[in-house]
């Protein structure tokens, strides 16, 4: 299938150090860099500027300081410090207090106990200031550990924290019931990673069917779930399902990625829906950017056009 072949190709290219080096040189150049469509900037200041612009349009935002797969505790500490500084910067700027992060950024590949410590340091700074923290979901080797860590901090009494579940994985129906029974807020996504058929649906129609099923379940039985998709069929289905089951539009929110389907974002807000935009920023944008290309190979044309435009 073209979709999974494209995902496979872009996941392979995402590992290329040479490509990363070349892309990093030009991708975020001033206003012409091709990565700027998806990445808000390399600094917290640029991310906050993007957050302000989003809020001016009547949308909400969550800021994500990009980073993943760190290989040393020093890097994990550094990422944690950057999150702490970002929390302070968000408070100073007066924009919405909502952040997203990845556990491999906090050291999950290195040491699990340190990862939990780092997460708790972030919660200690964010919670008293009224932040909500969302743990992104990475590829399937991390699903179990991510959910266990989430459940650990939940059991320790942290409540302003939520997690992401991927409809593509076979295990997700069961995870959804367990996490939902805690009373936790779930962000439902289709799943951005290439996964083997032993753990995940491969065909788009199977992923979509799973997404629709779990989305309906969350809208009627969830705790302020986030329906994170740009798929207008899913979005309309969610709205119809909510209306049919008398679920008010402030009991859930739609979420979309910075730079994708701005038209749909605006229309939903105009119709009275709650919409949050995921705003990624930072210097380590290459793997995130490659996942966005893999989802929609037509984006490569957009990259080529901006490169050609820049040099021509
Ligand atoms: P689908 O792929 O079917 O796309 C539907 C339509 O959306 C397309 O036809 C196109 O119009 C538009 N579109 C989708 N992707 C596009 C792109 N890259 N460029 C341009 N247009 C595009 N995944 C994950 O594994 N872990 C996570 O933690 C998260 N977190 C997350 C947060 C938020 C707020 C969102 C919106 C998404 C994620 N994801 C994620 C990504 C998610 O798993 C999925 O890969 C993308 O959202 C694309 O899938 P869609 O649901 O949009 O549907």
Short mmCIF file of C-alpha atoms and ligand atoms in Angstrom, two decimals:
data_model
loop_
_atom_site.label_atom_id
_atom_site.label_comp_id
_atom_site.label_asym_id
_atom_site.label_seq_id
_atom_site.Cartn_x
_atom_site.Cartn_y
_atom_site.Cartn_z
CA UNK A 1 0.00 0.00 0.00
CA UNK A 2 1.34 3.44 -0.98
CA UNK A 3 0.67 4.96 2.46
CA UNK A 4 2.73 2.48 4.43
CA UNK A 5 5.48 2.36 1.75
CA UNK A 6 5.81 6.15 2.00
CA UNK A 7 5.90 5.98 5.78
CA UNK A 8 8.63 3.30 5.54
CA UNK A 9 10.71 5.40 3.14
CA UNK A 10 10.48 8.56 5.22
CA UNK A 11 11.24 6.67 8.43
CA UNK A 12 14.37 5.32 6.76
CA UNK A 13 15.38 8.78 5.50
CA UNK A 14 14.69 10.22 8.97
CA UNK A 15 17.61 8.15 10.24
CA UNK A 16 20.06 9.64 7.71
CA UNK A 17 22.56 11.86 9.51
CA UNK A 18 23.65 13.47 6.23
CA UNK A 19 20.10 14.43 5.24
CA UNK A 20 19.47 15.76 8.72
CA UNK A 21 22.60 17.91 8.51
CA UNK A 22 21.70 19.26 5.07
CA UNK A 23 18.05 19.88 6.01
CA UNK A 24 18.99 21.55 9.29
CA UNK A 25 21.11 24.07 7.40
CA UNK A 26 18.33 25.40 5.20
CA UNK A 27 15.02 24.10 6.58
CA UNK A 28 14.44 26.85 9.12
CA UNK A 29 16.05 29.77 7.29
CA UNK A 30 14.24 33.04 8.05
CA UNK A 31 10.77 32.98 6.52
CA UNK A 32 11.67 30.88 3.46
CA UNK A 33 12.78 27.65 5.19
CA UNK A 34 10.66 24.71 4.03
CA UNK A 35 10.25 23.32 7.56
CA UNK A 36 8.58 26.50 8.77
CA UNK A 37 5.21 25.32 7.51
CA UNK A 38 5.18 22.65 10.25
CA UNK A 39 7.65 23.98 12.84
CA UNK A 40 6.90 27.23 14.65
CA UNK A 41 10.56 28.18 15.08
CA UNK A 42 13.71 27.14 16.86
CA UNK A 43 13.29 29.30 19.99
CA UNK A 44 10.69 29.56 22.77
CA UNK A 45 10.14 33.19 21.77
CA UNK A 46 9.11 32.14 18.25
CA UNK A 47 6.83 29.43 19.66
CA UNK A 48 5.13 31.92 21.96
CA UNK A 49 4.64 34.28 19.05
CA UNK A 50 2.93 31.42 17.14
CA UNK A 51 0.85 30.60 20.23
CA UNK A 52 -0.34 34.21 20.43
CA UNK A 53 -1.32 34.22 16.77
CA UNK A 54 -3.28 31.00 17.28
CA UNK A 55 -5.11 32.37 20.29
CA UNK A 56 -5.96 35.54 18.37
CA UNK A 57 -7.80 33.28 15.89
CA UNK A 58 -9.93 31.87 18.74
CA UNK A 59 -8.03 28.57 18.94
CA UNK A 60 -6.10 27.05 21.86
CA UNK A 61 -2.57 25.67 21.67
CA UNK A 62 -0.17 23.19 23.22
CA UNK A 63 3.56 23.84 22.93
CA UNK A 64 6.02 21.02 22.29
CA UNK A 65 9.76 21.54 22.57
CA UNK A 66 10.83 18.99 19.98
CA UNK A 67 13.27 16.29 20.97
CA UNK A 68 13.29 12.52 21.20
CA UNK A 69 15.48 9.45 21.57
CA UNK A 70 18.16 11.05 23.74
CA UNK A 71 21.03 8.68 24.47
CA UNK A 72 22.49 10.07 27.71
CA UNK A 73 21.24 11.27 31.07
CA UNK A 74 22.97 14.60 30.44
CA UNK A 75 20.80 15.17 27.35
CA UNK A 76 17.68 14.11 29.28
CA UNK A 77 18.58 16.60 32.05
CA UNK A 78 19.11 19.31 29.47
CA UNK A 79 15.70 18.58 27.87
CA UNK A 80 14.08 18.71 31.32
CA UNK A 81 15.73 22.07 32.06
CA UNK A 82 14.50 23.38 28.72
CA UNK A 83 10.94 22.34 29.64
CA UNK A 84 11.23 24.10 33.00
CA UNK A 85 12.42 27.28 31.27
CA UNK A 86 9.63 26.96 28.74
CA UNK A 87 7.04 26.75 31.54
CA UNK A 88 8.40 30.00 33.02
CA UNK A 89 8.39 31.65 29.60
CA UNK A 90 4.76 30.63 28.98
CA UNK A 91 3.73 32.05 32.35
CA UNK A 92 5.59 35.31 31.65
CA UNK A 93 4.01 35.60 28.20
CA UNK A 94 0.50 34.99 29.48
CA UNK A 95 -0.48 32.48 26.78
CA UNK A 96 -2.47 29.26 27.43
CA UNK A 97 -0.74 26.80 29.79
CA UNK A 98 -0.66 23.48 27.96
CA UNK A 99 2.45 21.52 26.95
CA UNK A 100 3.24 18.23 25.23
CA UNK A 101 6.37 16.11 25.64
CA UNK A 102 7.92 12.76 24.76
CA UNK A 103 9.35 10.32 27.29
CA UNK A 104 12.36 9.35 25.15
CA UNK A 105 13.24 13.04 25.33
CA UNK A 106 13.36 12.71 29.12
CA UNK A 107 15.58 9.61 28.99
CA UNK A 108 13.37 6.55 28.48
CA UNK A 109 16.03 4.83 26.35
CA UNK A 110 18.64 5.41 29.05
CA UNK A 111 17.07 4.92 32.46
CA UNK A 112 13.43 4.60 33.40
CA UNK A 113 13.73 5.88 36.99
CA UNK A 114 15.46 9.06 35.79
CA UNK A 115 12.73 9.54 33.18
CA UNK A 116 10.07 9.43 35.91
CA UNK A 117 12.15 11.85 38.02
CA UNK A 118 12.43 14.24 35.09
CA UNK A 119 8.70 14.05 34.43
CA UNK A 120 7.98 14.73 38.10
CA UNK A 121 10.30 17.75 38.06
CA UNK A 122 8.28 19.13 35.16
CA UNK A 123 4.99 18.41 36.94
CA UNK A 124 6.27 20.03 40.14
CA UNK A 125 6.85 23.24 38.20
CA UNK A 126 3.78 23.05 35.93
CA UNK A 127 0.99 21.88 38.22
CA UNK A 128 0.94 24.74 40.73
CA UNK A 129 0.84 27.13 37.79
CA UNK A 130 -2.25 25.50 36.27
CA UNK A 131 -0.63 23.75 33.31
CA UNK A 132 -1.88 20.61 31.60
CA UNK A 133 0.86 18.21 30.47
CA UNK A 134 0.28 15.73 27.64
CA UNK A 135 2.60 12.77 27.16
CA UNK A 136 2.88 12.09 23.42
CA UNK A 137 2.92 8.46 22.31
CA UNK A 138 5.97 7.20 20.42
CA UNK A 139 6.35 3.99 18.44
CA UNK A 140 5.13 0.64 19.74
CA UNK A 141 8.31 -0.48 21.60
CA UNK A 142 7.52 2.43 23.98
CA UNK A 143 3.75 2.00 24.37
CA UNK A 144 3.82 -0.23 27.44
CA UNK A 145 6.49 1.80 29.27
CA UNK A 146 4.79 5.10 28.41
CA UNK A 147 1.45 3.92 29.78
CA UNK A 148 3.07 2.42 32.88
CA UNK A 149 4.85 5.70 33.64
CA UNK A 150 1.66 7.64 33.00
CA UNK A 151 -0.27 5.34 35.36
CA UNK A 152 2.50 5.61 38.00
CA UNK A 153 2.35 9.40 38.15
CA UNK A 154 -1.44 9.29 38.03
CA UNK A 155 -1.49 6.94 41.02
CA UNK A 156 0.85 9.37 42.79
CA UNK A 157 -1.96 11.91 42.60
CA UNK A 158 -1.06 13.97 39.53
CA UNK A 159 -4.22 14.88 37.66
CA UNK A 160 -3.26 17.63 35.23
CA UNK A 161 -1.67 15.11 32.93
CA UNK A 162 -2.95 13.10 29.99
CA UNK A 163 -1.67 10.62 27.44
CA UNK A 164 -2.02 9.78 23.75
CA UNK A 165 -3.43 6.55 22.33
CA UNK A 166 -2.95 5.40 18.73
CA UNK A 167 -5.95 3.84 17.00
CA UNK A 168 -3.66 1.90 14.64
CA UNK A 169 -2.45 -0.45 17.39
CA UNK A 170 -4.46 -3.61 18.11
CA UNK A 171 -3.93 -3.17 21.85
CA UNK A 172 -5.52 0.28 22.00
CA UNK A 173 -9.16 -0.73 22.67
CA UNK A 174 -8.02 -2.37 25.90
CA UNK A 175 -5.66 0.50 26.81
CA UNK A 176 -8.44 2.98 26.21
CA UNK A 177 -10.79 1.21 28.62
CA UNK A 178 -8.10 0.98 31.33
CA UNK A 179 -6.88 4.60 31.03
CA UNK A 180 -10.41 5.91 30.70
CA UNK A 181 -11.46 4.07 33.86
CA UNK A 182 -8.86 6.12 35.76
CA UNK A 183 -10.72 9.26 34.73
CA UNK A 184 -7.78 10.50 32.65
CA UNK A 185 -7.88 12.68 29.56
CA UNK A 186 -6.98 10.83 26.37
CA UNK A 187 -5.81 12.30 23.08
CA UNK A 188 -6.80 9.89 20.32
CA UNK A 189 -4.64 9.86 17.16
CA UNK A 190 -4.39 7.46 14.22
CA UNK A 191 -0.66 6.86 14.80
CA UNK A 192 2.30 8.48 13.06
CA UNK A 193 4.81 5.63 13.12
CA UNK A 194 5.44 2.74 10.80
CA UNK A 195 4.48 -0.38 12.75
CA UNK A 196 4.70 -4.10 11.94
CA UNK A 197 1.54 -6.01 11.15
CA UNK A 198 2.00 -8.06 14.31
CA UNK A 199 1.01 -5.01 16.37
CA UNK A 200 -0.89 -2.62 14.11
CA UNK A 201 -3.44 -2.33 11.33
CA UNK A 202 -1.73 -1.74 7.99
CA UNK A 203 -4.64 -0.66 5.78
CA UNK A 204 -5.96 2.90 6.02
CA UNK A 205 -9.58 1.70 6.12
CA UNK A 206 -8.81 -0.52 9.13
CA UNK A 207 -7.08 2.32 10.99
CA UNK A 208 -10.00 4.62 10.17
CA UNK A 209 -12.56 2.06 11.40
CA UNK A 210 -10.64 1.66 14.67
CA UNK A 211 -10.35 5.42 15.02
CA UNK A 212 -14.10 5.92 14.48
CA UNK A 213 -14.97 3.22 17.02
CA UNK A 214 -12.68 4.59 19.75
CA UNK A 215 -13.61 8.18 19.04
CA UNK A 216 -17.29 7.40 19.57
CA UNK A 217 -16.48 5.61 22.80
CA UNK A 218 -14.46 8.58 24.07
CA UNK A 219 -17.06 11.16 23.12
CA UNK A 220 -19.80 9.39 25.07
CA UNK A 221 -17.73 7.88 27.92
CA UNK A 222 -14.45 9.82 28.00
CA UNK A 223 -13.14 12.63 30.18
CA UNK A 224 -12.75 15.69 28.02
CA UNK A 225 -11.07 13.69 25.23
CA UNK A 226 -9.01 15.24 22.44
CA UNK A 227 -10.02 14.12 18.97
CA UNK A 228 -6.71 14.73 17.22
CA UNK A 229 -7.10 14.39 13.47
CA UNK A 230 -7.28 16.46 10.28
CA UNK A 231 -9.57 13.90 8.67
CA UNK A 232 -12.78 15.78 7.87
CA UNK A 233 -14.77 12.54 7.66
CA UNK A 234 -13.77 11.69 11.25
CA UNK A 235 -14.38 15.25 12.40
CA UNK A 236 -17.89 15.33 10.95
CA UNK A 237 -18.60 11.88 12.39
CA UNK A 238 -17.50 13.11 15.82
CA UNK A 239 -19.75 16.14 15.63
CA UNK A 240 -22.75 14.08 14.48
CA UNK A 241 -22.15 11.45 17.15
CA UNK A 242 -21.87 14.10 19.88
CA UNK A 243 -25.07 15.81 18.71
CA UNK A 244 -26.99 12.51 18.55
CA UNK A 245 -25.88 11.65 22.09
CA UNK A 246 -26.48 15.12 23.54
CA UNK A 247 -22.78 15.63 24.32
CA UNK A 248 -22.18 19.42 24.37
CA UNK A 249 -19.33 20.74 22.24
CA UNK A 250 -17.40 21.90 25.32
CA UNK A 251 -17.06 18.32 26.61
CA UNK A 252 -14.32 17.44 24.11
CA UNK A 253 -11.87 19.22 21.85
CA UNK A 254 -10.46 18.76 18.38
CA UNK A 255 -6.72 18.97 17.98
CA UNK A 256 -4.64 19.58 14.86
CA UNK A 257 -1.01 20.12 14.02
CA UNK A 258 0.49 23.53 13.31
CA UNK A 259 0.44 24.16 9.58
CA UNK A 260 -2.10 21.50 8.62
CA UNK A 261 -5.69 22.17 7.49
CA UNK A 262 -5.93 25.73 8.72
CA UNK A 263 -9.21 26.02 6.82
CA UNK A 264 -10.77 23.23 8.87
CA UNK A 265 -9.40 24.71 12.13
CA UNK A 266 -11.04 28.06 11.37
CA UNK A 267 -14.36 26.54 10.30
CA UNK A 268 -14.63 24.45 13.47
CA UNK A 269 -14.02 27.44 15.71
CA UNK A 270 -16.60 29.44 13.76
CA UNK A 271 -19.07 26.59 14.37
CA UNK A 272 -18.47 26.80 18.15
CA UNK A 273 -16.12 23.81 18.53
CA UNK A 274 -13.09 23.83 20.78
CA UNK A 275 -9.88 23.42 18.77
CA UNK A 276 -6.30 23.16 20.02
CA UNK A 277 -3.23 23.44 17.80
CA UNK A 278 -0.10 21.46 18.56
CA UNK A 279 2.81 23.87 18.14
CA UNK A 280 6.19 22.14 17.79
CA UNK A 281 9.40 24.14 18.01
CA UNK A 282 13.10 23.70 18.71
CA UNK A 283 16.28 22.77 16.86
CA UNK A 284 15.67 19.03 16.87
CA UNK A 285 12.81 19.22 14.35
CA UNK A 286 14.04 16.79 11.70
CA UNK A 287 12.35 13.49 12.85
CA UNK A 288 9.02 15.27 13.45
CA UNK A 289 9.26 16.96 10.07
CA UNK A 290 9.99 13.64 8.31
CA UNK A 291 6.90 12.06 9.91
CA UNK A 292 4.81 14.89 8.44
CA UNK A 293 6.31 14.22 4.98
CA UNK A 294 5.68 10.49 5.34
CA UNK A 295 2.00 11.09 6.08
CA UNK A 296 1.54 13.02 2.89
CA UNK A 297 4.19 12.56 0.21
CA UNK A 298 2.67 15.52 -1.69
CA UNK A 299 4.40 17.63 0.96
CA UNK A 300 7.70 16.80 -0.76
CA UNK A 301 6.58 18.97 -3.69
CA UNK A 302 6.03 21.79 -1.24
CA UNK A 303 9.60 21.32 0.08
CA UNK A 304 11.03 21.24 -3.43
CA UNK A 305 9.11 24.36 -4.39
CA UNK A 306 10.43 26.31 -1.42
CA UNK A 307 13.98 25.10 -2.12
CA UNK A 308 13.69 25.99 -5.82
CA UNK A 309 12.08 29.32 -4.98
CA UNK A 310 14.88 30.12 -2.59
CA UNK A 311 17.73 29.42 -4.96
CA UNK A 312 15.98 30.59 -8.13
P1 LIG B 1 -5.08 11.13 7.69
O1 LIG B 1 -3.65 10.75 7.65
O2 LIG B 1 -6.09 10.21 7.14
O3 LIG B 1 -5.21 12.55 6.98
C1 LIG B 1 -6.46 13.19 6.77
C2 LIG B 1 -6.23 14.48 6.01
O4 LIG B 1 -5.47 15.40 6.81
C3 LIG B 1 -5.39 14.33 4.75
O5 LIG B 1 -6.18 13.97 3.66
C4 LIG B 1 -4.79 15.71 4.62
O6 LIG B 1 -5.73 16.62 4.10
C5 LIG B 1 -4.54 16.11 6.02
N1 LIG B 1 -3.18 15.73 6.47
C6 LIG B 1 -2.85 14.73 7.31
N2 LIG B 1 -1.50 14.71 7.53
C7 LIG B 1 -1.00 15.72 6.80
C8 LIG B 1 0.33 16.21 6.59
N3 LIG B 1 1.38 15.67 7.19
N4 LIG B 1 0.49 17.27 5.77
C9 LIG B 1 -0.57 17.85 5.17
N5 LIG B 1 -1.85 17.43 5.31
C10 LIG B 1 -2.06 16.38 6.10
N6 LIG B 1 0.86 10.54 16.42
C11 LIG B 1 1.48 9.69 17.28
O7 LIG B 1 1.82 8.58 16.89
N7 LIG B 1 1.75 10.08 18.58
C12 LIG B 1 1.36 11.30 19.06
O8 LIG B 1 1.59 11.62 20.22
C13 LIG B 1 0.69 12.19 18.18
N8 LIG B 1 0.28 13.43 18.57
C14 LIG B 1 -0.53 14.18 17.75
C15 LIG B 1 -1.09 15.36 18.20
C16 LIG B 1 -1.99 16.06 17.41
C17 LIG B 1 -2.61 17.31 17.94
C18 LIG B 1 -2.32 15.57 16.10
C19 LIG B 1 -3.30 16.28 15.22
C20 LIG B 1 -1.72 14.44 15.64
C21 LIG B 1 -0.81 13.74 16.42
N9 LIG B 1 -0.20 12.59 15.95
C22 LIG B 1 0.45 11.77 16.84
C23 LIG B 1 -0.18 12.29 14.49
C24 LIG B 1 -1.28 11.33 14.07
O9 LIG B 1 -1.03 10.04 14.58
C25 LIG B 1 -1.37 11.23 12.53
O10 LIG B 1 -0.17 10.73 12.04
C26 LIG B 1 -1.66 12.55 11.84
O11 LIG B 1 -2.59 13.31 12.56
C27 LIG B 1 -2.24 12.32 10.42
O12 LIG B 1 -3.41 11.57 10.51
P2 LIG B 1 -4.89 12.20 10.38
O13 LIG B 1 -5.64 11.74 11.59
O14 LIG B 1 -4.84 13.65 10.18
O15 LIG B 1 -5.56 11.43 9.17
#
